[in-house]
Amino acid sequence: MPAWAGALAGLAAGAVALGLAQLVAGLAGPETSPVVAVGDGAVDLTPAPVKDFAIRTFGENDKTVLVGGVLVVLALVAALIGVLARRRVAYGVAGLAVFAAVGVAAVVTRPSASAVDALPTVLGALAGVWTLTWLLRRATTRPQPAPADAPSPGAAPAGASSAASSAASSAASSSGAAAGASPQGEGVERPAVMRAGGEQATGFDRRRLLTGVAGGVVVAGAAAALGRELGGRQAVDTARVGVALPRPATPAKPVPAGADLRINGLSSFITRNQDFYRVDTALVVPQVSPADWRLRIHGLVDRPVELTYADLLKLPLTEADVTLTCVSNEVGGEYAGNARWLGVRMPDLLRRAGVRSGADMLLSTSADGFTCGTPVDVVMDGRDALFAIAMNGEPLPVEHGFPVRQVVPGLYGYVSATKWVVDVKVTRFDQDEAYWTPRGWSARGPIKTQSRIDVPKAGASLKAGRVTIAGVAWAQHKGVDAVEVRVDGGAWRQARLADVPSPDTWRQWSLDWDATPGSHTLEVRATDTTGYTQTDRKAPPAPDGATGWHAITVEVS
Ligand SMILES: Nc1nc2c(c(=O)[nH]1)N[C@H]1C(S)=C(S)[C@@H](COP(=O)(O)O)O[C@H]1N2
Ligand SMILES: [Mo]
């Protein structure tokens, strides 16, 4: 059997193994999927600089790229296993066993894993072994019993078998259209057993291999698709749609009519859910059923609190417009969005638990094990820190943390905005560390005052004359006091500021400019209500947020 045939058989066996594993994982829970576990493990083990590079380079596609990468590696390994299995089936079985061992190791070392979680991987691997042996046997026809027939079918070099079948192409005609279609008969394999001349058997039947592989791929795809259905995605989507949002006891401050300048190309004051940036470490979006959701508040408290989703919805709800920002946002970047959140004020539940003196950190954990460390004093100082259940009038989208996430105005997402939050441990910064801290990011992450030019776009070609320059600026919980723009390093000019309902949202700004022909650089800087004006010193996002002025160049003719 030629190497490519072995590789194909290996790929099909690998596909069946993963497909079946996905099917069983669909029943057992997504965290038991070896693909997910290996990918999650890869995310966690990736050195921070590489991860930062991935976020910078692939943006919100970083997960697709990672899953793609994992699948490519798996495919190469599976092909190699198939090539080896041609020599001895035992090699193939051993290869798949190693494959499975890596998967099992990844699954059982995930947070809150148990031994039975290895089941999908083990059953998948067994299905892979079965498929591989089946395909090898199927594609290998028994040679006529002959005393000299000692070497195993796979022992003949790939080239030799091909040559043999070419030589026999005139003699054998029974293998059908595929054989006839090949002009020189090159590479066309036939069942050796049928050969009239009784020449040395090659024992490879291409047609039977290809149909077997096709069957395997179909089974693998169907199993994976079924697993996905069973995986609760639908169940959680249905539950989400079924949530009736209670009215807020404290509605949001009315958004002033002048909050949105309605300039073409300028970020709208409220970011629609489908346009809202998404940043997280979750390879598959955690599917948390509201029926199963619990929030536990414990640690340095007088009375640990545990509550259900129904309990949460019965509490007085607060609505607030808050702009979320990611620490990974580059100057001028897109990782900021403004939404209307609805939720229970975090201090309400923390007071119920009774935070002990000395505690200064809330270590919140998501259903998939991600953690955030949030300063207690910030959460308790009266700002609209929420356990949020809704975003822009609908239950949280699943990828934005359904059923419950945290939102804390003024803190970057990585230290405050835990999605799929299930656990809050009241603790101390000197005793606990959140997910990103050992990965080179600051333990505390107040949002830095920033401004961005949305229009014109960088590199735009404009007509000379009046041009509207516009953008957004943010200094959450302090408030934006002024935005200035300058052209070609000239004098700073005050931009017109849009209205805002509170200091917790971004603020639109605009400025009219009489553009003259030539290439021009536009720069923006904001000043917050503490009197701080953005520094021009450029700093990268790590470890605690980028600084510098957003600058763009435009061509005017
Ligand atoms: N469970 C979980 N929550 C998380 C994260 C994460 O990786 N996992 N990332 C945080 C970061 S870095 C940011 S910027 C915000 C982004 O929230 P969004 O995806 O809803 O915009 O979520 C935060 N909450
Ligand atoms: Mo972030």
XYZ file of C-alpha atoms and ligand atoms in Angstrom:
582
model
C 0.000 0.000 0.000
C 1.470 3.373 -0.971
C 2.252 5.970 1.672
C -0.519 8.303 0.550
C -3.052 5.539 1.063
C -1.763 4.939 4.573
C -1.918 8.669 5.263
C -5.497 8.797 3.998
C -6.498 5.833 6.159
C -4.816 7.521 9.132
C -6.680 10.765 8.466
C -10.002 8.947 8.221
C -9.283 7.033 11.432
C -8.312 10.266 13.165
C -11.496 11.926 11.934
C -13.644 9.052 13.197
C -11.810 9.155 16.558
C -12.443 12.881 16.961
C -15.985 12.688 15.592
C -16.946 9.978 18.043
C -15.188 11.805 20.883
C -17.212 14.916 20.014
C -20.389 12.840 19.974
C -19.731 11.399 23.435
C -18.580 14.819 24.672
C -21.898 16.175 23.433
C -23.518 13.953 26.040
C -20.869 14.319 28.729
C -20.249 18.079 28.423
C -18.027 20.225 26.189
C -15.229 20.297 28.756
C -14.742 16.560 28.123
C -13.933 17.064 24.439
C -10.265 16.311 23.752
C -10.139 18.950 20.986
C -11.411 21.609 23.357
C -9.189 20.450 26.217
C -6.049 20.322 24.060
C -6.865 23.748 22.618
C -7.602 25.214 26.051
C -4.406 23.653 27.363
C -2.528 25.183 24.443
C -4.012 28.592 25.262
C -2.950 28.290 28.895
C 0.541 26.983 28.098
C 1.246 29.502 25.356
C 3.839 32.008 26.568
C 2.323 35.436 27.134
C 4.269 37.176 24.315
C 2.996 34.624 21.801
C -0.537 35.023 23.102
C -0.275 38.804 22.891
C 1.054 38.439 19.358
C -1.900 36.197 18.471
C -4.434 38.653 19.887
C -2.712 41.514 18.042
C -2.385 39.665 14.760
C -5.570 37.652 14.549
C -7.777 39.798 16.758
C -11.078 38.138 17.399
C -10.152 35.349 14.975
C -7.434 34.131 17.333
C -9.532 31.165 18.409
C -10.339 30.117 14.878
C -6.631 30.266 14.086
C -5.792 28.211 17.178
C -8.420 25.539 16.530
C -7.267 25.456 12.915
C -3.691 25.008 14.091
C -4.631 22.206 16.483
C -6.573 20.447 13.731
C -3.685 20.770 11.257
C -1.270 19.252 13.792
C -3.768 16.474 14.571
C -4.212 15.794 10.849
C -0.450 15.541 10.298
C -0.079 13.172 13.254
C -3.039 11.069 12.063
C -1.568 10.836 8.560
C 1.775 9.772 10.009
C 0.065 7.116 12.124
C -1.591 5.799 8.973
C 1.712 5.682 7.098
C 3.310 3.743 9.955
C 0.331 1.418 10.262
C 0.980 0.154 6.746
C 4.101 -1.555 8.024
C 2.487 -2.998 11.120
C -0.993 -2.409 12.429
C 0.495 -2.379 15.913
C 2.366 0.835 15.041
C -0.919 2.447 14.157
C -2.550 1.262 17.355
C 0.409 2.547 19.370
C 0.237 5.895 17.587
C -3.462 6.277 18.307
C -2.824 5.299 21.924
C -0.286 8.136 22.247
C -2.778 10.441 20.553
C -5.426 9.382 23.104
C -3.023 9.717 26.035
C -2.364 13.370 25.148
C -6.124 13.964 24.863
C -6.844 12.254 28.195
C -4.066 14.195 29.906
C -5.483 17.475 28.571
C -9.051 16.613 29.617
C -8.362 15.412 33.152
C -6.086 18.338 33.996
C -8.768 20.911 33.148
C -10.284 22.668 36.163
C -13.018 20.618 37.837
C -12.373 17.549 35.699
C -12.971 13.997 36.889
C -11.731 10.643 35.638
C -14.918 9.803 33.709
C -14.273 12.889 31.592
C -11.669 10.784 29.798
C -14.455 8.625 28.369
C -15.037 10.576 25.122
C -11.319 10.479 24.319
C -10.960 6.784 25.132
C -14.059 5.762 23.161
C -12.962 7.985 20.285
C -9.524 6.395 20.250
C -11.035 2.893 20.236
C -13.219 3.895 17.301
C -10.093 5.234 15.589
C -8.235 1.963 16.107
C -11.170 0.017 14.772
C -11.466 2.307 11.735
C -7.769 2.114 10.967
C -7.622 -1.680 11.091
C -10.856 -1.919 9.139
C -9.565 0.397 6.413
C -6.210 -1.373 6.150
C -7.914 -4.730 5.900
C -10.504 -3.416 3.483
C -7.898 -1.968 1.137
C -5.697 -5.026 1.294
C -6.921 -7.961 -0.642
C -5.566 -11.327 0.309
C -3.075 -12.575 -2.220
C -3.502 -16.048 -3.629
C -2.032 -18.451 -1.149
C 1.442 -19.061 -2.436
C 4.403 -20.482 -0.605
C 6.722 -17.659 -1.648
C 4.276 -15.062 -0.423
C 6.092 -14.387 2.792
C 6.329 -10.583 2.943
C 3.375 -8.824 4.351
C 1.339 -6.814 1.857
C 2.596 -3.540 3.191
C 6.211 -4.552 2.897
C 6.415 -3.776 -0.800
C 7.622 -0.231 -1.395
C 4.967 2.108 -2.659
C 6.655 2.573 -6.022
C 6.954 -1.120 -6.572
C 3.284 -1.823 -6.119
C 2.431 0.961 -8.490
C 4.796 -0.347 -11.112
C 3.422 -3.834 -10.694
C -0.111 -2.707 -11.231
C 0.883 -0.649 -14.266
C 2.464 -3.693 -15.733
C -0.684 -5.604 -15.117
C -2.998 -2.949 -16.447
C -3.620 -4.721 -19.704
C -4.246 -8.019 -18.069
C -6.796 -6.848 -15.572
C -9.860 -4.980 -16.660
C -12.360 -5.885 -14.029
C -11.763 -2.999 -11.672
C -14.113 -0.712 -13.461
C -14.369 2.830 -14.720
C -11.734 4.347 -12.467
C -9.081 2.119 -13.936
C -10.171 2.759 -17.478
C -10.175 6.492 -16.891
C -6.463 6.651 -16.220
C -4.638 7.144 -19.504
C -1.445 5.282 -18.782
C -2.845 3.184 -16.030
C -0.311 4.949 -13.877
C -1.010 4.765 -10.218
C -4.048 2.652 -10.813
C -4.170 -0.178 -8.355
C -6.107 -3.341 -8.723
C -6.947 -6.199 -6.480
C -3.984 -8.452 -6.885
C -6.148 -11.451 -6.335
C -7.847 -10.872 -9.644
C -4.751 -10.725 -11.672
C -4.726 -13.342 -14.303
C -0.991 -13.565 -14.716
C -0.564 -14.699 -11.116
C 2.181 -12.136 -10.594
C 3.298 -11.178 -7.121
C 0.382 -9.658 -5.302
C 0.538 -6.021 -4.198
C -2.616 -6.452 -2.179
C -3.827 -2.865 -2.527
C -7.278 -1.917 -3.707
C -7.527 1.831 -4.202
C -11.247 1.859 -4.804
C -12.033 -0.057 -1.647
C -9.765 2.243 0.340
C -11.356 5.406 -1.038
C -14.911 4.246 -0.463
C -13.938 3.161 3.058
C -12.308 6.525 3.743
C -15.361 8.356 2.390
C -17.567 6.277 4.680
C -15.329 7.080 7.623
C -15.424 10.792 6.893
C -19.215 10.763 6.642
C -19.520 8.904 9.949
C -17.034 11.290 11.587
C -18.865 14.376 10.335
C -22.264 13.059 11.364
C -20.987 12.109 14.821
C -19.390 15.523 15.351
C -22.543 17.323 14.176
C -24.752 15.225 16.433
C -22.385 15.840 19.343
C -22.700 19.556 18.750
C -26.481 19.350 18.844
C -26.412 17.274 21.996
C -23.818 19.623 23.484
C -26.476 21.839 24.944
C -25.830 24.764 22.634
C -29.414 24.595 21.617
C -30.663 23.984 25.128
C -28.900 27.097 26.433
C -30.001 29.186 23.457
C -33.572 28.132 24.119
C -33.285 28.868 27.834
C -31.800 32.274 27.008
C -34.645 33.192 24.716
C -37.052 32.108 27.446
C -35.673 34.500 30.070
C -38.138 37.217 31.003
C -36.122 40.221 32.101
C -37.592 41.966 35.163
C -37.900 45.738 35.126
C -35.065 47.606 36.791
C -35.712 49.024 40.249
C -33.166 51.682 39.276
C -33.448 52.514 35.558
C -30.501 53.931 33.642
C -30.053 57.674 33.614
C -31.756 58.941 30.485
C -29.381 59.188 27.525
C -29.330 62.868 26.497
C -30.555 63.553 22.981
C -27.140 64.967 22.174
C -25.209 61.822 23.151
C -25.065 60.581 19.586
C -23.813 63.084 17.017
C -24.940 60.719 14.227
C -21.905 61.298 12.085
C -21.270 58.774 9.344
C -18.455 56.423 10.373
C -18.453 57.550 14.013
C -19.008 54.759 16.568
C -22.614 54.936 17.709
C -23.098 55.875 21.367
C -24.541 52.427 22.110
C -22.712 49.506 20.523
C -25.084 46.893 19.177
C -24.612 43.426 20.697
C -23.639 41.886 17.385
C -20.998 44.593 16.879
C -19.605 44.420 20.417
C -15.977 43.282 20.611
C -15.328 39.943 22.183
C -12.208 38.973 24.088
C -11.802 35.835 26.193
C -9.740 32.702 26.597
C -12.677 30.362 25.916
C -12.173 28.166 22.882
C -15.770 27.103 22.863
C -18.217 29.501 24.400
C -19.203 28.042 27.785
C -22.799 26.820 27.714
C -24.174 27.562 31.159
C -27.801 26.709 31.724
C -29.577 29.254 33.918
C -31.282 26.320 35.652
C -27.908 24.974 36.797
C -26.216 28.308 37.435
C -25.176 29.131 40.989
C -23.152 32.022 42.326
C -21.122 31.342 45.431
C -19.604 34.191 47.424
C -17.193 32.950 50.036
C -13.727 33.444 51.499
C -13.150 36.356 53.875
C -16.854 36.805 54.598
C -19.078 36.418 57.647
C -21.803 34.430 55.860
C -21.060 32.649 52.570
C -23.818 33.315 50.043
C -25.067 30.985 47.361
C -27.821 31.945 44.976
C -29.569 30.714 41.874
C -30.476 32.587 38.717
C -34.084 32.780 39.914
C -32.861 34.248 43.231
C -30.833 36.843 41.362
C -33.768 37.926 39.193
C -35.881 38.538 42.303
C -33.415 41.107 43.650
C -33.662 44.828 42.851
C -32.019 45.395 39.469
C -29.967 48.381 38.376
C -29.555 49.519 34.799
C -26.495 51.465 33.673
C -24.699 52.493 30.492
C -21.072 51.448 30.828
C -18.223 51.398 28.314
C -16.163 48.215 28.516
C -12.528 48.393 27.434
C -9.907 45.712 26.941
C -6.385 46.227 28.252
C -5.142 44.702 24.979
C -6.596 47.618 23.051
C -3.891 49.407 21.053
C -4.108 53.183 20.807
C -6.796 53.718 18.183
C -7.974 50.086 18.517
C -11.440 48.575 18.432
C -11.556 46.754 21.783
C -14.005 49.118 23.450
C -17.777 49.111 23.366
C -20.633 50.799 25.166
C -23.766 48.966 26.259
C -26.730 49.275 28.570
C -26.321 46.651 31.278
C -28.941 45.343 33.692
C -27.963 43.542 36.849
C -27.722 43.253 40.598
C -25.332 45.671 42.252
C -22.316 43.734 43.451
C -22.218 45.563 46.824
C -25.754 44.320 47.574
C -24.571 40.708 47.552
C -21.199 41.457 49.136
C -22.896 43.200 52.039
C -25.185 40.232 52.453
C -22.057 38.049 52.733
C -20.282 40.531 55.015
C -16.798 41.303 53.678
C -14.252 41.007 56.488
C -11.757 43.755 57.148
C -8.421 43.111 55.507
C -9.972 41.698 52.339
C -8.997 43.789 49.305
C -9.628 41.499 46.312
C -12.563 39.719 44.737
C -11.282 36.669 42.892
C -14.099 35.831 40.504
C -14.112 32.592 38.520
C -15.997 31.760 35.341
C -17.616 28.452 34.486
C -14.554 27.634 32.368
C -12.004 28.410 35.055
C -10.908 31.912 33.988
C -10.283 34.252 36.936
C -10.318 38.024 37.540
C -8.975 39.920 40.539
C -11.018 43.038 41.310
C -10.252 45.569 44.068
C -12.929 45.443 46.782
C -12.785 49.212 47.407
C -13.536 49.987 43.747
C -16.537 47.659 43.689
C -17.885 49.050 46.961
C -17.394 52.786 46.283
C -20.877 53.373 44.903
C -20.241 53.020 41.164
C -22.513 50.762 39.113
C -20.573 47.521 39.625
C -22.978 44.810 38.489
C -23.580 41.133 38.307
C -25.154 41.754 34.908
C -27.832 39.595 33.323
C -28.727 41.704 30.288
C -27.024 43.742 27.600
C -28.890 46.324 25.539
C -32.288 45.022 26.541
C -31.766 41.321 25.956
C -30.403 38.525 28.127
C -26.603 38.495 27.815
C -25.567 36.954 24.522
C -23.951 33.585 25.286
C -20.534 34.813 24.062
C -20.813 37.848 26.322
C -21.300 35.773 29.464
C -24.819 34.326 29.690
C -26.347 33.896 32.175
C -24.354 36.280 34.427
C -21.199 38.392 34.080
C -19.537 41.178 35.995
C -19.332 44.776 34.775
C -17.302 47.336 36.733
C -17.010 50.861 35.300
C -13.424 52.106 35.218
C -11.571 48.777 35.221
C -10.231 46.940 32.196
C -12.130 43.746 31.398
C -9.333 41.405 32.475
C -9.585 42.568 36.103
C -13.330 43.065 36.336
C -15.630 41.757 33.644
C -15.762 37.988 34.322
C -18.220 36.373 31.934
C -20.100 33.181 32.914
C -19.216 34.095 36.514
C -20.006 31.354 39.056
C -17.781 32.019 42.041
C -16.474 35.025 43.950
C -13.826 34.450 46.573
C -13.262 37.418 48.861
C -9.525 37.432 49.417
C -6.330 39.512 49.350
C -4.057 40.560 46.492
C -1.107 39.250 48.493
C -2.738 35.825 48.778
C -4.323 35.144 45.391
C -3.515 35.721 41.741
C -5.931 36.020 38.825
C -5.500 34.465 35.372
C -3.469 37.199 33.655
C -1.221 38.211 36.551
C 1.373 35.432 36.276
C 1.223 35.981 32.505
C 2.829 39.363 32.741
C -0.139 41.712 33.187
C -0.602 44.057 36.087
C -2.673 42.768 39.018
C -4.635 46.020 39.000
C -6.009 47.543 35.838
C -7.736 50.924 36.047
C -8.688 52.101 32.545
C -6.403 54.770 31.112
C -7.919 57.932 29.640
C -7.972 57.485 25.865
C -9.324 58.998 22.670
C -9.727 57.691 19.148
C -10.345 59.205 15.724
C -13.117 57.255 13.935
C -13.554 59.589 10.937
C -11.901 60.176 8.611
C -10.404 56.692 8.410
C -6.627 56.384 8.522
C -5.250 56.694 4.997
C -8.474 58.164 3.626
C -8.416 60.265 0.440
C -10.423 63.441 0.966
C -11.524 66.428 -1.059
C -10.188 69.788 0.041
C -12.686 71.878 1.992
C -14.657 71.302 5.154
C -14.024 67.855 6.707
C -15.575 66.600 9.942
C -13.112 64.888 12.228
C -14.897 62.803 14.886
C -14.315 60.022 17.341
C -14.830 58.792 20.884
C -12.907 59.372 24.098
C -13.171 57.532 27.400
C -12.078 57.910 31.006
C -14.563 55.605 32.716
C -15.869 56.748 36.077
C -13.815 59.956 35.866
C -15.454 61.384 32.772
C -14.035 63.107 29.713
C -13.678 66.838 30.218
C -12.042 67.941 26.962
C -10.857 66.558 23.639
C -8.313 68.364 21.507
C -7.228 67.796 17.938
C -4.246 69.093 16.059
C -3.226 68.943 12.426
C 0.395 68.476 11.352
C 1.678 69.211 14.846
C 0.057 72.677 14.883
C -1.942 74.258 17.681
C -4.388 72.084 19.634
C -8.018 72.908 18.934
C -10.934 72.095 21.236
C -13.337 69.541 19.796
C -17.051 69.803 20.398
C -18.140 67.218 23.001
C -21.357 65.238 22.799
C -23.499 64.880 25.922
C -23.170 61.835 28.168
C -25.503 60.331 30.757
C -22.662 59.614 33.210
C -18.872 59.522 33.512
C -18.960 55.754 32.910
C -19.459 55.878 29.139
C -17.332 56.998 26.279
C -17.995 60.428 24.862
C -18.313 61.324 21.207
C -16.504 64.403 19.921
C -16.194 66.223 16.596
C -14.349 69.075 14.987
C -14.690 70.724 11.588
C -11.480 71.201 9.654
C -10.774 73.157 6.482
C -8.652 70.601 4.679
C -6.045 71.871 2.255
C -4.448 69.723 -0.470
C -1.579 67.525 0.645
C -0.811 64.813 3.178
C -1.863 65.631 6.741
C -1.448 64.051 10.150
C -4.354 64.323 12.590
C -3.810 63.732 16.305
C -6.208 63.608 19.240
C -5.836 63.734 23.012
C -8.357 63.794 25.838
C -8.363 65.345 29.271
C -10.414 63.748 32.053
C -12.213 65.490 34.900
C -9.266 64.973 37.253
C -7.358 67.363 34.984
C -5.141 64.661 33.554
C -4.306 65.053 29.851
C -3.265 61.936 27.918
C 0.475 61.527 27.725
C 2.108 61.374 24.278
C 4.481 58.691 25.600
C 3.822 55.534 23.646
C 3.393 52.404 25.750
C 2.277 48.962 24.542
C -0.849 47.295 26.008
C 1.176 45.103 28.388
C 1.342 45.244 31.337
C -1.416 47.734 32.177
C -2.793 49.413 29.045
C -1.466 51.320 26.023
C -0.724 55.044 26.101
C 0.001 57.619 23.421
C -2.037 59.808 21.122
C -4.032 58.312 18.297
C -2.655 59.735 15.058
C -3.792 59.138 11.495
C -2.652 60.373 8.118
C -5.016 61.425 5.338
C -4.495 62.571 1.751
C -6.351 65.665 0.623
C -6.669 66.614 -3.051
N -14.807 34.065 31.560
C -14.081 35.045 31.020
N -14.463 36.314 31.224
C -13.761 37.327 30.687
C -12.609 37.079 29.922
C -12.213 35.731 29.733
O -11.209 35.432 29.088
N -12.996 34.747 30.283
N -11.913 38.119 29.378
C -12.085 39.432 29.982
C -11.578 40.485 29.125
S -9.894 40.540 28.911
C -12.377 41.437 28.574
S -11.722 42.783 27.792
C -13.849 41.326 28.649
C -14.463 41.395 27.270
O -15.832 41.236 27.352
P -16.681 41.025 26.031
O -16.087 39.830 25.333
O -18.080 40.837 26.437
O -16.478 42.273 25.210
O -14.253 40.119 29.238
C -13.514 39.735 30.372
N -14.177 38.588 30.924
Mo -9.428 42.394 27.954
